């Protein structure tokens, strides 16, 4: 019996949750193996790997990944977005953040910044479709523990980010997952993540709202480089 036939037989015997988790592993390998050179290429890769592939999988299995908008999702979107804004404001004053962002070159002029922000929003939506859609809301029959499936992968994909962002990536993943799980929608994390990235880039392109020295004093107790 060929290896391919054996793999097909084993996959055929898996339920939706097992298939979703296997697909999650395959997609993260594909994402990491697909090198990109700029924002446009990153957009193509992330939409292909993190939106189209999970969407096809879900549609062919009669499942949904949290593309749902209702009153509860809208309310939680507003609350989550308001909660994360102070973190972006404070973070934008940190030297490591200001030296890393924007990740792709852009300027503060609206004609240049808005297309840049829109592309980043789509990238954030792609990430949330994978992390919170496929690996959380999509497998919610596991119960609340589905919230804890993606934090390790999420943190691993942030290894190249500033230390403070890496330290916060796990808790952030759990928070976003918990809100989306309760909402049965990925709308909260998509908006909080997408608009948050745009806000962070905008803040970094301008003088800090809170003096860098003050923020460094506030966070001097943290055991990471700021």
Tab-separated table of C-alpha atoms in Angstrom:
chain	number	residue	atom	x	y	z
A	1	UNK	CA	0.000	0.000	0.000
A	2	UNK	CA	1.447	3.396	-0.977
A	3	UNK	CA	2.193	6.061	1.601
A	4	UNK	CA	-0.275	8.438	-0.062
A	5	UNK	CA	-3.067	5.853	0.133
A	6	UNK	CA	-2.282	5.170	3.776
A	7	UNK	CA	-2.402	8.867	4.581
A	8	UNK	CA	-5.738	9.247	2.759
A	9	UNK	CA	-7.241	6.323	4.644
A	10	UNK	CA	-6.153	7.698	8.011
A	11	UNK	CA	-7.428	11.181	7.200
A	12	UNK	CA	-10.748	9.718	6.108
A	13	UNK	CA	-11.156	8.221	9.566
A	14	UNK	CA	-10.643	11.530	11.362
A	15	UNK	CA	-13.424	13.758	12.653
A	16	UNK	CA	-13.673	17.485	12.015
A	17	UNK	CA	-11.654	18.539	15.072
A	18	UNK	CA	-8.782	16.201	14.258
A	19	UNK	CA	-8.769	17.301	10.629
A	20	UNK	CA	-8.793	20.964	11.629
A	21	UNK	CA	-5.820	20.474	13.936
A	22	UNK	CA	-3.893	18.489	11.321
A	23	UNK	CA	-4.649	21.206	8.769
A	24	UNK	CA	-3.469	23.809	11.275
A	25	UNK	CA	-0.106	22.079	11.549
A	26	UNK	CA	0.255	21.743	7.777
A	27	UNK	CA	-0.670	25.381	7.203
A	28	UNK	CA	1.812	26.730	9.734
A	29	UNK	CA	4.590	24.750	8.026
A	30	UNK	CA	3.449	26.116	4.667
A	31	UNK	CA	3.388	29.660	6.047
A	32	UNK	CA	6.882	29.380	7.464
A	33	UNK	CA	8.242	27.781	4.274
A	34	UNK	CA	6.863	30.507	1.998
A	35	UNK	CA	9.426	33.322	2.006
A	36	UNK	CA	8.187	36.822	1.259
A	37	UNK	CA	10.081	40.004	0.446
A	38	UNK	CA	7.599	42.774	1.137
A	39	UNK	CA	4.123	43.781	2.241
A	40	UNK	CA	2.437	42.822	-1.030
A	41	UNK	CA	3.979	39.343	-1.042
A	42	UNK	CA	3.101	38.961	2.643
A	43	UNK	CA	-0.492	39.853	1.795
A	44	UNK	CA	-0.667	37.189	-0.931
A	45	UNK	CA	0.862	34.510	1.295
A	46	UNK	CA	-1.291	35.207	4.331
A	47	UNK	CA	-4.552	35.419	2.400
A	48	UNK	CA	-3.754	32.164	0.618
A	49	UNK	CA	-2.552	30.175	3.628
A	50	UNK	CA	-4.581	31.696	6.455
A	51	UNK	CA	-7.880	32.654	4.789
A	52	UNK	CA	-8.485	30.678	1.602
A	53	UNK	CA	-7.174	27.304	2.754
A	54	UNK	CA	-9.065	27.266	6.105
A	55	UNK	CA	-12.200	28.606	4.381
A	56	UNK	CA	-12.147	25.825	1.778
A	57	UNK	CA	-11.648	23.248	4.521
A	58	UNK	CA	-14.535	24.640	6.554
A	59	UNK	CA	-16.908	24.927	3.574
A	60	UNK	CA	-16.236	21.379	2.414
A	61	UNK	CA	-17.014	20.125	5.930
A	62	UNK	CA	-20.071	22.286	6.479
A	63	UNK	CA	-18.378	24.244	9.277
A	64	UNK	CA	-17.862	27.926	10.031
A	65	UNK	CA	-14.754	29.730	11.277
A	66	UNK	CA	-16.437	32.603	13.050
A	67	UNK	CA	-17.362	34.855	10.116
A	68	UNK	CA	-20.413	36.013	11.996
A	69	UNK	CA	-21.655	39.467	12.937
A	70	UNK	CA	-24.390	39.930	15.528
A	71	UNK	CA	-25.095	42.148	18.523
A	72	UNK	CA	-22.959	40.115	20.930
A	73	UNK	CA	-20.006	40.038	18.543
A	74	UNK	CA	-20.309	43.785	17.901
A	75	UNK	CA	-20.439	44.556	21.632
A	76	UNK	CA	-17.407	42.380	22.385
A	77	UNK	CA	-15.558	43.919	19.446
A	78	UNK	CA	-16.000	47.370	20.926
A	79	UNK	CA	-14.981	46.252	24.419
A	80	UNK	CA	-11.885	44.356	23.256
A	81	UNK	CA	-10.781	47.211	21.012
A	82	UNK	CA	-11.122	49.746	23.828
A	83	UNK	CA	-9.220	47.418	26.172
A	84	UNK	CA	-6.176	47.068	23.896
A	85	UNK	CA	-5.843	50.746	22.900
A	86	UNK	CA	-3.879	51.749	26.062
A	87	UNK	CA	-1.398	48.938	25.421
A	88	UNK	CA	-0.716	50.277	21.934
A	89	UNK	CA	-0.391	53.834	23.220
A	90	UNK	CA	2.084	52.853	25.949
A	91	UNK	CA	3.920	50.423	23.673
A	92	UNK	CA	4.414	53.072	21.002
A	93	UNK	CA	6.686	54.962	23.415
A	94	UNK	CA	9.113	52.045	23.867
A	95	UNK	CA	12.438	52.226	21.978
A	96	UNK	CA	12.296	48.576	20.828
A	97	UNK	CA	8.803	49.067	19.426
A	98	UNK	CA	9.643	52.353	17.732
A	99	UNK	CA	12.698	50.782	16.099
A	100	UNK	CA	10.697	47.801	14.784
A	101	UNK	CA	7.469	49.436	13.603
A	102	UNK	CA	6.196	50.126	11.026
A	103	UNK	CA	7.230	46.689	9.775
A	104	UNK	CA	6.962	47.925	6.178
A	105	UNK	CA	7.983	51.373	5.035
A	106	UNK	CA	5.234	53.966	5.007
A	107	UNK	CA	4.767	57.632	5.760
A	108	UNK	CA	2.347	59.667	7.837
A	109	UNK	CA	0.659	61.270	4.812
A	110	UNK	CA	-2.848	59.803	4.547
A	111	UNK	CA	-2.485	59.008	0.855
A	112	UNK	CA	0.439	56.749	1.719
A	113	UNK	CA	-0.597	55.532	5.149
A	114	UNK	CA	-4.204	54.458	4.474
A	115	UNK	CA	-3.394	51.882	1.726
A	116	UNK	CA	-0.625	50.559	3.983
A	117	UNK	CA	-3.031	50.280	6.929
A	118	UNK	CA	-5.666	48.548	4.791
A	119	UNK	CA	-3.189	45.899	3.648
A	120	UNK	CA	-2.108	45.322	7.242
A	121	UNK	CA	-5.745	45.002	8.294
A	122	UNK	CA	-6.223	42.200	5.753
A	123	UNK	CA	-3.072	40.500	7.069
A	124	UNK	CA	-4.433	40.747	10.624
A	125	UNK	CA	-7.768	39.322	9.451
A	126	UNK	CA	-5.893	36.438	7.857
A	127	UNK	CA	-3.989	35.704	11.062
A	128	UNK	CA	-7.185	35.771	13.107
A	129	UNK	CA	-8.940	33.469	10.627
A	130	UNK	CA	-6.204	30.920	11.255
A	131	UNK	CA	-5.520	31.337	14.973
A	132	UNK	CA	-8.955	32.268	16.286
A	133	UNK	CA	-11.051	30.877	13.448
A	134	UNK	CA	-9.635	27.491	12.518
A	135	UNK	CA	-7.950	26.738	15.851
A	136	UNK	CA	-10.504	28.176	18.296
A	137	UNK	CA	-14.022	29.053	17.139
A	138	UNK	CA	-13.839	26.376	14.470
A	139	UNK	CA	-13.229	23.640	17.057
A	140	UNK	CA	-15.353	25.084	19.874
A	141	UNK	CA	-16.961	21.703	20.461
A	142	UNK	CA	-13.834	20.967	22.496
A	143	UNK	CA	-15.123	23.484	25.031
A	144	UNK	CA	-13.260	26.440	26.493
A	145	UNK	CA	-9.933	24.583	26.279
A	146	UNK	CA	-9.977	25.345	22.539
A	147	UNK	CA	-8.812	28.820	23.597
A	148	UNK	CA	-5.449	27.341	24.605
A	149	UNK	CA	-4.662	25.498	21.364
A	150	UNK	CA	-2.895	28.261	19.447
A	151	UNK	CA	-0.864	30.282	22.021
A	152	UNK	CA	2.325	28.226	21.561
A	153	UNK	CA	2.203	28.542	17.762
A	154	UNK	CA	1.239	32.205	18.058
A	155	UNK	CA	4.213	32.916	20.322
A	156	UNK	CA	6.539	30.901	18.068
A	157	UNK	CA	5.567	33.070	15.110
A	158	UNK	CA	6.469	36.147	17.195
A	159	UNK	CA	10.034	35.058	18.025
A	160	UNK	CA	11.472	37.768	15.774
A	161	UNK	CA	9.375	40.521	17.358
A	162	UNK	CA	10.556	42.883	20.155
A	163	UNK	CA	10.969	41.037	23.510
A	164	UNK	CA	8.058	42.825	25.178
A	165	UNK	CA	5.752	41.818	22.322
A	166	UNK	CA	6.940	38.214	22.486
A	167	UNK	CA	6.270	38.157	26.241
A	168	UNK	CA	2.731	39.425	25.703
A	169	UNK	CA	1.911	37.268	22.675
A	170	UNK	CA	0.759	34.237	24.685
A	171	UNK	CA	-1.584	36.122	27.051
A	172	UNK	CA	-2.856	38.175	24.113
A	173	UNK	CA	-3.638	35.010	22.186
A	174	UNK	CA	-5.589	33.593	25.121
A	175	UNK	CA	-7.504	36.850	25.620
A	176	UNK	CA	-8.448	37.169	21.958
A	177	UNK	CA	-9.376	33.500	21.809
A	178	UNK	CA	-11.558	33.735	24.923
A	179	UNK	CA	-13.453	36.756	23.579
A	180	UNK	CA	-13.974	35.130	20.170
A	181	UNK	CA	-15.015	31.850	21.785
A	182	UNK	CA	-17.661	33.606	23.865
A	183	UNK	CA	-18.756	35.623	20.827
A	184	UNK	CA	-18.784	32.619	18.463
A	185	UNK	CA	-17.212	35.098	16.065
A	186	UNK	CA	-13.717	36.238	15.108
A	187	UNK	CA	-14.937	39.812	14.575
A	188	UNK	CA	-13.587	41.047	17.958
A	189	UNK	CA	-10.037	39.856	17.373
A	190	UNK	CA	-9.997	40.889	13.703
A	191	UNK	CA	-10.963	44.473	14.516
A	192	UNK	CA	-8.816	44.770	17.658
A	193	UNK	CA	-5.800	43.321	15.864
A	194	UNK	CA	-6.259	45.107	12.527
A	195	UNK	CA	-7.071	48.547	13.877
A	196	UNK	CA	-4.484	48.094	16.627
A	197	UNK	CA	-1.705	47.568	14.069
A	198	UNK	CA	-2.804	50.657	12.176
A	199	UNK	CA	-2.923	52.679	15.390
A	200	UNK	CA	0.513	51.463	16.456
A	201	UNK	CA	2.085	52.395	13.124
A	202	UNK	CA	0.426	55.819	13.213
A	203	UNK	CA	1.648	56.463	16.752
A	204	UNK	CA	5.201	55.377	15.964
A	205	UNK	CA	5.301	57.718	12.978
A	206	UNK	CA	4.679	60.611	15.380
A	207	UNK	CA	6.285	61.772	18.649
A	208	UNK	CA	5.260	59.598	21.648
A	209	UNK	CA	2.031	60.592	23.379
A	210	UNK	CA	3.631	59.552	26.683
A	211	UNK	CA	7.308	60.420	27.153
A	212	UNK	CA	9.578	57.440	26.566
A	213	UNK	CA	11.475	58.062	29.801
A	214	UNK	CA	8.255	57.915	31.814
A	215	UNK	CA	7.129	54.649	30.228
A	216	UNK	CA	10.563	53.119	30.792
A	217	UNK	CA	10.288	54.016	34.487
A	218	UNK	CA	6.821	52.483	34.700
A	219	UNK	CA	7.989	49.221	33.142
A	220	UNK	CA	11.500	49.012	34.583
A	221	UNK	CA	10.450	46.011	36.696
A	222	UNK	CA	9.900	43.860	33.626
A	223	UNK	CA	12.729	41.340	32.973
A	224	UNK	CA	12.806	42.063	29.219
A	225	UNK	CA	14.499	44.591	27.004
A	226	UNK	CA	12.307	47.639	26.411
